[in-house]
Amino acid sequence: MRVLLISANTLVEPYPVYPLGLDYVAGSLGRHHDVRIMDMNDVGNLESLGKAIQDFVPQVIGLSLRNIDNTDTTDRKEFVDDYRAVVRVARQYSDAILVCGGGGFTIFPEEMLEILQADYGIVGEGERFSLLLEAIDKRKDATAIPGVVVRGGHYRVPVPWQQEPVRAFRTEDSHLRFYLKKGGMLNLQTKRGCPYGCIYCSYPHIEGKQLRLVSPGKVAETAKKLEDAGAKYFYVTDALFNSDLSHSIAVARAFKKIGLTIPWGAFFAPNRPSRDFFNILADAGLTHVEFGTEALSDKMLASYRKPFRRRHVFEAHAEAIQAGLHVAHYFLLGGPGETLATLDETFTHIELFEKAVFFFFCGIRIYPHTELYHMAVGEGRISSSQNLVKPVFYHTDAVDREDVIDELAKSRFALSVRILGAA
Ligand code: B12
């Protein structure tokens, strides 16, 4: 079949993000289909999209919906209207079957299908796309495939995809040049899944809780391909790069072995690192560590169900700094149980960090399938039938949100601070 995969994301903050998910969807469709990727960042406008659709005459269009909104309470952006416009053009210029997928879609599948009037959606990993195409081709019941959903229908939350994913990284694709020109940042996945249960987080729902590791040699081969294609830097998109220490060390060693020279960054939990962990990673090109620290009050860390406590954050921070890395800490302020005393504890301890950048999220976006969602329903903040595509942020009543923002703006962090809405 002729399959057109469209990345609808045009958000360029903090920078434009290469549509990695579509490389995997294309990779899973293999040579059985004629697959083209079109990235709205690269295509530029709806008119050009229309022309490209007319030219390719796709039988199926796969629409990747990564972001629903920017989760920033101080400068809100929502993207549903942009996605509606893309669908309008797709419908105007083709009779293709329209299939939605992606991280944002997986959080709100029924809502997005309804809003976009799409034919099918795939919740979770897009590697099931080929099963859907086969079912369509053979006129079988597509909804029997785990994760496949139709308008007004129900879906089964799929078990994580067990085969090693195949990434089709095609250097001839025009959108690759867009990202190489805009700073040269590409991305890489070394594993899927998040085993933790932080109360506000949608990652375990999107990726599954079960860790699935890509063999370090394969990861390094892909990293080298990115470098050879002209990438200046890459970001590891794993929910947490250090959720399996021995695997991350093996990946770093494989980077060295293959002769990777470009720098890279990743997300980490500030868990107590094993000896030399950050040194080994730094030696393999890691330059930036982003810690999902969230609070420096043990009471709040327990409330968020983080797998670490304050002393671990300081240990991890010290190890990363000692390894010569740039360090950022993300904080979530105002969650369940936050009081002036816990905030004070967090701010007092932030003062003790040296050489770090801090990002503060004031208020936490409430996502379905999270503990925070159930708390918010229980506390009467949202109703269980409420459509959360329109973002709702949890902020405790015990502390005034504006006061927190004022406090931050006055602090010595003001220069290195970005105040956002939620993770
Ligand atoms: C890594 C990451 C980042 C990194 C990206 C770095 C980089 N260079 O790539 C950084 C930190 C920069 C970032 C920034 C942001 N992010 Co972010 N990010 C992620 C994260 C953890 C992983 C995304 C990823 O690449 N996964 C790996 C790829 C392979 O998976 P995938 O894209 O989901 O694709 C798979 C499936 O979804 C599916 N699929 C994808 N497309 C399609 C299409 C079809 C047709 C089908 C069938 C299937 C399908 O198949 C793929 C393979 O299995 C996700 C959460 C998560 N765990 O998924 C959040 C996530 C995508 N981010 C999110 C947000 C909000 C943002 C920001 C707006 C945050 C902010 N306030 O700054 C920005 C936006 C940046 C931008 N320009 O778009 C939200 C989006 C939900 C929402 N509320 O809109 C997510 C889901 C996190 C969350 N809160 O739950 N992010």
Short mmCIF file of C-alpha atoms and ligand atoms in Angstrom, two decimals:
data_model
loop_
_atom_site.label_atom_id
_atom_site.label_comp_id
_atom_site.label_asym_id
_atom_site.label_seq_id
_atom_site.Cartn_x
_atom_site.Cartn_y
_atom_site.Cartn_z
CA MET A 1 0.00 0.00 0.00
CA ARG A 2 1.05 3.64 -0.44
CA VAL A 3 1.34 4.99 3.08
CA LEU A 4 1.95 8.63 3.87
CA LEU A 5 3.14 9.34 7.41
CA ILE A 6 2.65 12.94 8.52
CA SER A 7 4.30 14.48 11.57
CA ALA A 8 1.90 17.24 12.59
CA ASN A 9 4.10 18.77 15.28
CA THR A 10 5.34 22.28 14.50
CA LEU A 11 6.29 23.41 17.99
CA VAL A 12 9.83 24.77 17.89
CA GLU A 13 10.30 25.28 21.64
CA PRO A 14 12.63 24.51 23.25
CA TYR A 15 13.79 23.48 19.75
CA PRO A 16 12.25 21.56 16.80
CA VAL A 17 12.12 17.86 17.62
CA TYR A 18 12.92 15.28 14.92
CA PRO A 19 9.85 12.98 14.48
CA LEU A 20 11.56 9.87 15.80
CA GLY A 21 8.31 7.91 16.23
CA LEU A 22 7.70 7.95 12.49
CA ASP A 23 11.12 6.41 11.79
CA TYR A 24 9.92 3.45 13.85
CA VAL A 25 6.51 3.29 12.19
CA ALA A 26 8.22 3.40 8.76
CA GLY A 27 10.73 0.77 9.93
CA SER A 28 7.96 -1.57 11.03
CA LEU A 29 6.18 -1.28 7.68
CA GLY A 30 9.37 -2.47 6.00
CA ARG A 31 9.54 -3.18 2.31
CA HIS A 32 5.94 -4.41 2.09
CA HIS A 33 4.61 -0.89 1.59
CA ASP A 34 5.57 2.28 -0.24
CA VAL A 35 6.12 4.64 2.69
CA ARG A 36 6.79 8.39 2.64
CA ILE A 37 7.29 10.68 5.65
CA MET A 38 6.17 14.29 5.58
CA ASP A 39 7.00 16.58 8.43
CA MET A 40 4.97 19.77 8.80
CA ASN A 41 8.09 21.54 10.09
CA ASP A 42 9.68 20.82 6.73
CA VAL A 43 6.58 21.00 4.50
CA GLY A 44 5.96 24.49 5.84
CA ASN A 45 2.30 25.11 5.02
CA LEU A 46 -0.99 23.42 4.24
CA GLU A 47 -0.89 24.32 0.56
CA SER A 48 2.38 22.43 0.06
CA LEU A 49 0.94 19.54 2.05
CA GLY A 50 -2.06 19.43 -0.28
CA LYS A 51 0.21 19.34 -3.34
CA ALA A 52 2.36 16.59 -1.84
CA ILE A 53 -0.72 14.50 -1.08
CA GLN A 54 -2.03 14.93 -4.63
CA ASP A 55 1.35 13.89 -5.95
CA PHE A 56 1.72 10.72 -3.87
CA VAL A 57 -1.95 9.61 -3.86
CA PRO A 58 -1.70 7.73 -0.55
CA GLN A 59 -4.12 4.90 0.26
CA VAL A 60 -3.47 5.31 3.97
CA ILE A 61 -2.38 8.40 5.88
CA GLY A 62 -0.79 7.97 9.30
CA LEU A 63 -0.93 11.11 11.41
CA SER A 64 1.54 11.42 14.26
CA LEU A 65 0.23 13.47 17.19
CA ARG A 66 3.06 14.07 19.61
CA ASN A 67 1.97 17.18 21.51
CA ILE A 68 -1.58 18.13 22.48
CA ASP A 69 -0.47 21.30 24.24
CA ASN A 70 2.75 22.85 25.52
CA THR A 71 1.86 22.30 29.21
CA ASP A 72 3.01 25.81 29.97
CA THR A 73 0.59 27.70 32.23
CA THR A 74 2.33 31.02 31.72
CA ASP A 75 2.24 30.90 27.91
CA ARG A 76 -0.41 28.37 26.90
CA LYS A 77 -0.41 26.80 23.46
CA GLU A 78 -2.82 24.14 22.26
CA PHE A 79 -2.42 22.34 18.96
CA VAL A 80 -5.73 20.64 18.27
CA ASP A 81 -6.84 23.31 15.78
CA ASP A 82 -3.61 22.90 13.79
CA TYR A 83 -4.21 19.14 13.63
CA ARG A 84 -7.80 19.73 12.46
CA ALA A 85 -6.43 21.86 9.62
CA VAL A 86 -4.01 19.10 8.56
CA VAL A 87 -6.85 16.58 8.53
CA ARG A 88 -9.04 18.93 6.48
CA VAL A 89 -6.32 19.06 3.80
CA ALA A 90 -5.80 15.29 3.94
CA ARG A 91 -9.53 14.74 3.38
CA GLN A 92 -9.75 17.39 0.66
CA TYR A 93 -6.95 15.95 -1.46
CA SER A 94 -7.32 12.21 -0.90
CA ASP A 95 -9.63 9.34 -0.09
CA ALA A 96 -7.01 7.73 2.10
CA ILE A 97 -7.88 5.93 5.32
CA LEU A 98 -6.77 8.14 8.18
CA VAL A 99 -4.95 6.53 11.12
CA CYS A 100 -3.76 8.48 14.19
CA GLY A 101 -1.02 7.59 16.64
CA GLY A 102 1.75 9.09 18.78
CA GLY A 103 2.42 9.99 22.40
CA GLY A 104 -0.21 12.73 22.68
CA PHE A 105 -2.76 10.58 20.87
CA THR A 106 -2.12 7.67 23.25
CA ILE A 107 -3.10 9.83 26.23
CA PHE A 108 -6.39 10.94 24.60
CA PRO A 109 -7.32 8.38 21.92
CA GLU A 110 -11.13 8.52 22.01
CA GLU A 111 -11.15 12.31 22.29
CA MET A 112 -8.70 12.87 19.43
CA LEU A 113 -10.47 10.41 17.11
CA GLU A 114 -13.70 12.25 17.70
CA ILE A 115 -12.17 15.71 17.29
CA LEU A 116 -10.36 14.77 14.08
CA GLN A 117 -13.01 12.37 12.76
CA ALA A 118 -10.22 9.94 11.91
CA ASP A 119 -10.92 6.36 10.84
CA TYR A 120 -8.56 4.47 13.16
CA GLY A 121 -6.14 5.12 15.97
CA ILE A 122 -3.35 3.05 17.42
CA VAL A 123 -2.79 3.43 21.14
CA GLY A 124 0.85 2.95 22.16
CA GLU A 125 3.53 1.62 19.90
CA GLY A 126 3.04 2.20 16.19
CA GLU A 127 4.73 -1.10 15.36
CA ARG A 128 1.18 -2.49 15.21
CA PHE A 129 0.47 -0.38 12.10
CA SER A 130 1.36 -3.24 9.74
CA LEU A 131 -1.16 -5.50 11.54
CA LEU A 132 -3.82 -2.83 10.99
CA LEU A 133 -2.95 -2.53 7.28
CA GLU A 134 -3.15 -6.29 6.91
CA ALA A 135 -6.55 -6.36 8.61
CA ILE A 136 -7.82 -3.54 6.36
CA ASP A 137 -6.46 -5.31 3.27
CA LYS A 138 -8.02 -8.66 4.19
CA ARG A 139 -11.22 -7.04 5.50
CA LYS A 140 -10.71 -8.51 8.96
CA ASP A 141 -11.88 -6.97 12.23
CA ALA A 142 -9.12 -4.42 12.90
CA THR A 143 -10.39 -3.67 16.40
CA ALA A 144 -9.34 -7.16 17.47
CA ILE A 145 -5.74 -5.86 17.31
CA PRO A 146 -4.65 -4.65 20.76
CA GLY A 147 -4.46 -0.86 20.84
CA VAL A 148 -6.49 -0.29 17.67
CA VAL A 149 -9.44 2.00 18.29
CA VAL A 150 -12.23 3.40 16.13
CA ARG A 151 -14.63 6.29 16.79
CA GLY A 152 -17.11 5.45 19.49
CA GLY A 153 -15.33 2.16 20.16
CA HIS A 154 -13.35 0.74 23.05
CA TYR A 155 -9.80 -0.44 22.94
CA ARG A 156 -7.63 -2.83 24.87
CA VAL A 157 -4.51 -1.24 26.38
CA PRO A 158 -1.89 -3.14 24.41
CA VAL A 159 0.83 -5.16 26.05
CA PRO A 160 4.24 -3.71 25.20
CA TRP A 161 5.65 -4.65 21.80
CA GLN A 162 8.22 -7.38 22.40
CA GLN A 163 10.19 -7.48 19.17
CA GLU A 164 13.25 -5.25 18.86
CA PRO A 165 12.02 -2.12 17.10
CA VAL A 166 13.40 -1.25 13.68
CA ARG A 167 14.24 2.39 12.98
CA ALA A 168 14.18 3.45 9.34
CA PHE A 169 16.60 6.37 9.39
CA ARG A 170 16.70 7.48 5.78
CA THR A 171 19.33 10.06 4.93
CA GLU A 172 17.54 10.95 1.71
CA ASP A 173 14.42 12.16 3.60
CA SER A 174 13.95 15.88 3.12
CA HIS A 175 12.90 16.53 6.74
CA LEU A 176 16.27 15.27 7.99
CA ARG A 177 17.89 18.27 6.28
CA PHE A 178 15.46 20.58 8.12
CA TYR A 179 16.77 19.41 11.53
CA LEU A 180 20.39 19.36 10.41
CA LYS A 181 20.03 22.98 9.31
CA LYS A 182 18.17 24.02 12.50
CA GLY A 183 20.99 23.25 14.88
CA GLY A 184 21.70 19.62 14.00
CA MET A 185 19.96 18.05 17.00
CA LEU A 186 18.67 14.51 16.36
CA ASN A 187 17.42 11.86 18.77
CA LEU A 188 17.93 8.26 19.77
CA GLN A 189 16.08 5.63 21.77
CA THR A 190 17.98 2.99 23.74
CA LYS A 191 15.07 1.36 25.52
CA ARG A 192 11.32 1.56 26.00
CA GLY A 193 9.24 1.54 29.15
CA CYS A 194 9.27 3.10 32.61
CA PRO A 195 9.02 0.84 35.68
CA TYR A 196 8.32 3.68 38.13
CA GLY A 197 4.94 4.88 39.36
CA CYS A 198 5.27 8.66 39.83
CA ILE A 199 1.76 9.88 40.55
CA TYR A 200 1.49 12.50 37.81
CA CYS A 201 3.33 10.81 34.96
CA SER A 202 1.88 9.44 31.74
CA TYR A 203 5.07 7.75 30.52
CA PRO A 204 4.23 4.26 31.89
CA HIS A 205 0.89 4.49 30.09
CA ILE A 206 2.48 5.61 26.81
CA GLU A 207 5.47 3.25 26.81
CA GLY A 208 4.38 0.51 29.22
CA LYS A 209 6.04 -0.31 32.54
CA GLN A 210 8.13 -3.16 31.23
CA LEU A 211 11.65 -2.17 30.22
CA ARG A 212 12.65 -3.38 26.79
CA LEU A 213 16.30 -2.83 26.06
CA VAL A 214 17.75 -2.37 22.59
CA SER A 215 21.05 -4.19 22.24
CA PRO A 216 23.89 -1.72 22.92
CA GLY A 217 25.65 -2.57 19.63
CA LYS A 218 22.49 -1.70 17.66
CA VAL A 219 22.03 1.55 19.59
CA ALA A 220 25.64 2.53 18.85
CA GLU A 221 25.25 1.70 15.15
CA THR A 222 22.24 4.01 14.98
CA ALA A 223 24.09 6.74 16.90
CA LYS A 224 26.96 6.50 14.41
CA LYS A 225 24.49 6.78 11.51
CA LEU A 226 23.15 10.01 13.05
CA GLU A 227 26.69 11.35 13.36
CA ASP A 228 27.60 10.32 9.81
CA ALA A 229 24.45 12.03 8.52
CA GLY A 230 25.63 15.32 10.03
CA ALA A 231 24.06 15.43 13.52
CA LYS A 232 25.89 17.80 15.86
CA TYR A 233 24.29 16.44 19.00
CA PHE A 234 21.62 13.94 20.01
CA TYR A 235 19.19 13.52 22.84
CA VAL A 236 18.32 10.12 24.26
CA THR A 237 14.53 10.03 24.42
CA ASP A 238 14.21 7.19 26.98
CA ALA A 239 11.84 8.01 29.83
CA LEU A 240 14.95 7.63 32.02
CA PHE A 241 18.37 6.75 30.68
CA ASN A 242 19.44 5.28 34.04
CA SER A 243 16.47 3.01 34.70
CA ASP A 244 18.79 0.09 33.91
CA LEU A 245 22.32 1.03 34.98
CA SER A 246 24.19 -1.86 33.40
CA HIS A 247 22.42 -1.30 30.07
CA SER A 248 23.24 2.42 30.04
CA ILE A 249 26.87 1.65 30.82
CA ALA A 250 26.94 -0.96 28.04
CA VAL A 251 25.43 1.58 25.62
CA ALA A 252 28.09 4.15 26.59
CA ARG A 253 30.85 1.59 26.07
CA ALA A 254 29.37 0.68 22.68
CA PHE A 255 29.44 4.40 21.70
CA LYS A 256 33.16 4.47 22.50
CA LYS A 257 33.85 1.25 20.70
CA ILE A 258 32.17 2.40 17.52
CA GLY A 259 34.08 5.71 17.62
CA LEU A 260 31.20 8.12 18.22
CA THR A 261 32.49 11.67 18.59
CA ILE A 262 29.38 13.89 18.89
CA PRO A 263 28.04 14.93 22.31
CA TRP A 264 24.70 13.79 23.69
CA GLY A 265 22.30 14.38 26.57
CA ALA A 266 19.58 12.46 28.38
CA PHE A 267 16.99 12.42 31.18
CA PHE A 268 17.98 10.79 34.46
CA ALA A 269 16.37 10.04 37.80
CA PRO A 270 18.66 11.41 40.52
CA ASN A 271 18.93 7.93 41.99
CA ARG A 272 22.11 7.10 43.80
CA PRO A 273 24.50 6.39 40.90
CA SER A 274 26.87 3.44 40.93
CA ARG A 275 30.57 4.30 41.26
CA ASP A 276 31.99 5.94 38.19
CA PHE A 277 28.63 5.87 36.40
CA PHE A 278 28.73 9.47 35.18
CA ASN A 279 32.47 9.28 34.45
CA ILE A 280 31.89 6.33 32.12
CA LEU A 281 29.04 8.16 30.36
CA ALA A 282 31.00 11.43 30.12
CA ASP A 283 33.90 9.51 28.62
CA ALA A 284 31.48 8.27 25.92
CA GLY A 285 30.29 11.77 24.99
CA LEU A 286 27.52 12.59 27.51
CA THR A 287 27.63 16.34 28.15
CA HIS A 288 24.17 17.17 29.58
CA VAL A 289 22.29 15.57 32.44
CA GLU A 290 18.65 16.49 32.98
CA PHE A 291 17.44 15.36 36.39
CA GLY A 292 13.73 14.90 37.06
CA THR A 293 14.27 15.99 40.66
CA GLU A 294 10.81 17.52 41.27
CA ALA A 295 11.33 18.50 44.95
CA LEU A 296 13.94 18.65 47.68
CA SER A 297 11.51 17.85 50.46
CA ASP A 298 11.40 14.15 51.30
CA LYS A 299 7.74 14.56 52.15
CA MET A 300 7.01 15.78 48.61
CA LEU A 301 9.25 13.15 47.01
CA ALA A 302 7.24 10.51 48.90
CA SER A 303 3.98 12.19 47.85
CA TYR A 304 5.04 12.13 44.18
CA ARG A 305 6.20 8.51 44.70
CA LYS A 306 9.67 9.22 43.43
CA PRO A 307 12.17 6.34 43.67
CA PHE A 308 14.78 8.52 45.46
CA ARG A 309 15.14 10.93 48.37
CA ARG A 310 16.90 14.27 48.80
CA ARG A 311 20.24 12.80 49.84
CA HIS A 312 20.33 10.76 46.61
CA VAL A 313 19.73 13.91 44.57
CA PHE A 314 22.79 15.55 46.10
CA GLU A 315 24.90 12.43 45.59
CA ALA A 316 23.84 12.13 41.94
CA HIS A 317 24.38 15.86 41.38
CA ALA A 318 27.88 15.75 42.88
CA GLU A 319 28.87 12.74 40.76
CA ALA A 320 27.61 14.41 37.58
CA ILE A 321 29.40 17.70 38.33
CA GLN A 322 32.59 15.88 39.25
CA ALA A 323 32.39 14.11 35.85
CA GLY A 324 32.40 17.57 34.21
CA LEU A 325 28.78 17.46 33.02
CA HIS A 326 26.26 20.29 32.59
CA VAL A 327 23.38 19.64 34.96
CA ALA A 328 19.74 20.75 34.91
CA HIS A 329 17.14 19.98 37.58
CA TYR A 330 13.40 20.05 36.93
CA PHE A 331 11.03 20.87 39.78
CA LEU A 332 7.30 20.33 40.17
CA LEU A 333 5.83 22.80 42.63
CA GLY A 334 2.35 22.76 44.11
CA GLY A 335 1.50 19.06 43.93
CA PRO A 336 -0.57 17.12 46.46
CA GLY A 337 0.77 17.71 49.97
CA GLU A 338 2.78 20.83 49.09
CA THR A 339 2.76 23.46 51.87
CA LEU A 340 4.75 26.60 52.56
CA ALA A 341 7.03 24.44 54.73
CA THR A 342 7.79 21.89 51.97
CA LEU A 343 8.35 24.68 49.45
CA ASP A 344 10.71 26.37 51.86
CA GLU A 345 12.60 23.10 52.27
CA THR A 346 12.95 22.79 48.48
CA PHE A 347 14.07 26.40 47.98
CA THR A 348 16.52 26.27 50.91
CA HIS A 349 18.17 23.17 49.56
CA ILE A 350 18.31 24.44 45.98
CA GLU A 351 20.66 27.10 47.33
CA LEU A 352 23.16 24.34 48.08
CA PHE A 353 23.57 23.28 44.45
CA GLU A 354 26.47 24.60 42.53
CA LYS A 355 26.64 24.87 38.77
CA ALA A 356 23.14 23.92 37.73
CA VAL A 357 20.22 25.23 35.74
CA PHE A 358 16.72 24.91 37.21
CA PHE A 359 13.35 24.59 35.51
CA PHE A 360 10.26 25.08 37.67
CA PHE A 361 6.81 23.81 36.79
CA CYS A 362 4.13 25.52 38.87
CA GLY A 363 1.07 23.29 38.72
CA ILE A 364 0.94 19.79 37.26
CA ARG A 365 -1.05 18.85 34.16
CA ILE A 366 -3.59 16.19 35.06
CA TYR A 367 -3.40 13.23 32.70
CA PRO A 368 -5.81 10.27 32.57
CA HIS A 369 -4.37 6.90 33.72
CA THR A 370 -2.40 8.51 36.55
CA GLU A 371 -2.77 8.49 40.32
CA LEU A 372 -3.00 12.29 40.24
CA TYR A 373 -6.06 11.99 38.02
CA HIS A 374 -7.84 9.85 40.61
CA MET A 375 -6.81 12.24 43.39
CA ALA A 376 -8.14 15.20 41.40
CA VAL A 377 -11.46 13.40 40.81
CA GLY A 378 -11.63 12.44 44.51
CA GLU A 379 -10.97 16.03 45.57
CA GLY A 380 -13.66 17.30 43.19
CA ARG A 381 -11.19 19.30 41.07
CA ILE A 382 -12.29 17.53 37.90
CA SER A 383 -15.18 15.23 37.09
CA SER A 384 -14.60 11.70 35.83
CA SER A 385 -16.34 12.58 32.55
CA GLN A 386 -14.28 15.74 31.98
CA ASN A 387 -12.44 16.07 28.67
CA LEU A 388 -8.82 16.78 29.60
CA VAL A 389 -7.59 17.52 26.09
CA LYS A 390 -8.20 21.07 27.29
CA PRO A 391 -5.46 21.14 29.94
CA VAL A 392 -6.29 21.22 33.64
CA PHE A 393 -3.49 21.76 36.13
CA TYR A 394 -3.36 20.47 39.69
CA HIS A 395 -2.29 23.07 42.22
CA THR A 396 -2.68 22.54 45.93
CA ASP A 397 -4.99 24.93 47.77
CA ALA A 398 -2.46 25.20 50.61
CA VAL A 399 -0.16 27.52 48.64
CA ASP A 400 -1.02 30.36 46.34
CA ARG A 401 0.39 29.72 42.85
CA GLU A 402 1.04 33.38 42.13
CA ASP A 403 3.01 33.66 45.38
CA VAL A 404 5.24 30.79 44.31
CA ILE A 405 5.90 32.41 40.95
CA ASP A 406 6.64 35.78 42.64
CA GLU A 407 8.94 34.07 45.11
CA LEU A 408 10.83 32.41 42.27
CA ALA A 409 11.07 35.59 40.25
CA LYS A 410 12.66 37.34 43.25
CA SER A 411 15.10 34.56 43.98
CA ARG A 412 18.69 34.35 42.84
CA PHE A 413 17.53 31.62 40.43
CA ALA A 414 15.56 34.17 38.45
CA LEU A 415 18.23 34.27 35.78
CA SER A 416 18.47 30.54 35.32
CA VAL A 417 14.80 29.80 35.84
CA ARG A 418 12.05 28.96 33.38
CA ILE A 419 8.65 28.75 34.95
CA LEU A 420 6.38 26.30 33.22
CA GLY A 421 3.06 24.64 33.68
CA ALA A 422 3.76 20.97 34.19
CA ALA A 423 5.89 18.08 33.03
C1 B12 B 1 12.04 12.81 25.02
C2 B12 B 1 10.86 13.75 25.17
C3 B12 B 1 11.10 15.12 25.04
C4 B12 B 1 12.47 15.69 24.66
C5 B12 B 1 12.68 15.53 23.14
C6 B12 B 1 14.13 15.52 22.77
C7 B12 B 1 14.36 15.11 21.34
N1 B12 B 1 15.36 15.70 20.72
O1 B12 B 1 13.69 14.26 20.81
C8 B12 B 1 12.31 17.17 25.12
C9 B12 B 1 12.76 17.27 26.59
C10 B12 B 1 13.04 18.24 24.32
C11 B12 B 1 10.79 17.32 25.08
C12 B12 B 1 10.16 18.52 24.92
C13 B12 B 1 8.78 18.67 24.93
N2 B12 B 1 7.87 17.73 25.27
CO1 B12 B 1 8.30 15.86 25.45
N3 B12 B 1 8.53 14.03 25.62
C14 B12 B 1 9.56 13.25 25.45
C15 B12 B 1 9.17 11.77 25.73
C16 B12 B 1 9.75 11.37 27.08
C17 B12 B 1 9.62 10.78 24.68
C18 B12 B 1 9.24 11.12 23.22
C19 B12 B 1 9.94 10.18 22.26
O2 B12 B 1 10.71 10.61 21.42
N4 B12 B 1 9.71 8.87 22.40
C20 B12 B 1 10.33 7.85 21.53
C21 B12 B 1 9.54 7.69 20.20
C22 B12 B 1 10.09 6.52 19.41
O3 B12 B 1 8.21 7.39 20.58
P1 B12 B 1 6.93 8.14 19.98
O4 B12 B 1 7.31 9.41 19.34
O5 B12 B 1 5.90 8.20 21.05
O6 B12 B 1 6.45 7.16 18.82
C23 B12 B 1 5.95 5.86 19.07
C24 B12 B 1 4.42 5.83 19.29
O7 B12 B 1 3.91 6.99 19.89
C25 B12 B 1 3.85 5.56 17.93
N5 B12 B 1 3.60 6.64 16.98
C26 B12 B 1 4.20 7.84 16.81
N6 B12 B 1 3.69 8.47 15.75
C27 B12 B 1 2.74 7.66 15.20
C28 B12 B 1 1.93 7.81 14.09
C29 B12 B 1 1.04 6.79 13.75
C30 B12 B 1 0.16 6.95 12.56
C31 B12 B 1 0.97 5.62 14.55
C32 B12 B 1 0.01 4.56 14.21
C33 B12 B 1 1.79 5.47 15.66
C34 B12 B 1 2.68 6.48 15.97
O8 B12 B 1 4.82 4.70 17.36
C35 B12 B 1 6.14 5.11 17.76
C36 B12 B 1 6.99 3.88 17.88
O9 B12 B 1 6.45 2.93 18.77
C37 B12 B 1 7.59 11.87 25.74
C38 B12 B 1 6.90 10.98 26.78
C39 B12 B 1 6.94 9.55 26.37
N7 B12 B 1 7.38 8.70 27.26
O10 B12 B 1 6.59 9.21 25.25
C40 B12 B 1 7.35 13.35 26.09
C41 B12 B 1 6.10 14.04 25.52
C42 B12 B 1 5.94 13.67 24.06
N8 B12 B 1 6.45 15.46 25.63
C43 B12 B 1 5.44 16.21 25.90
C44 B12 B 1 5.50 17.65 25.94
C45 B12 B 1 4.28 18.35 26.44
C46 B12 B 1 6.66 18.33 25.56
C47 B12 B 1 6.85 19.84 25.51
C48 B12 B 1 5.70 20.66 24.95
C49 B12 B 1 7.21 20.23 26.95
C50 B12 B 1 7.57 21.61 27.28
N9 B12 B 1 6.69 22.25 28.04
O11 B12 B 1 8.67 22.05 26.89
C51 B12 B 1 8.13 19.97 24.61
C52 B12 B 1 7.80 20.05 23.11
C53 B12 B 1 9.01 19.97 22.22
C54 B12 B 1 8.68 20.06 20.75
N10 B12 B 1 9.35 20.95 20.02
O12 B12 B 1 7.82 19.36 20.26
C55 B12 B 1 4.17 15.41 26.17
C56 B12 B 1 3.10 15.52 25.08
C57 B12 B 1 1.68 15.43 25.65
C58 B12 B 1 1.04 16.78 25.67
N11 B12 B 1 0.61 17.26 26.82
O13 B12 B 1 0.93 17.40 24.67
C59 B12 B 1 4.77 13.95 26.35
C60 B12 B 1 3.87 12.82 25.88
C61 B12 B 1 5.09 13.79 27.86
C62 B12 B 1 3.89 13.82 28.76
N12 B12 B 1 3.68 14.87 29.48
O14 B12 B 1 3.16 12.89 28.87
N13 B12 B 1 10.17 16.11 25.16
#
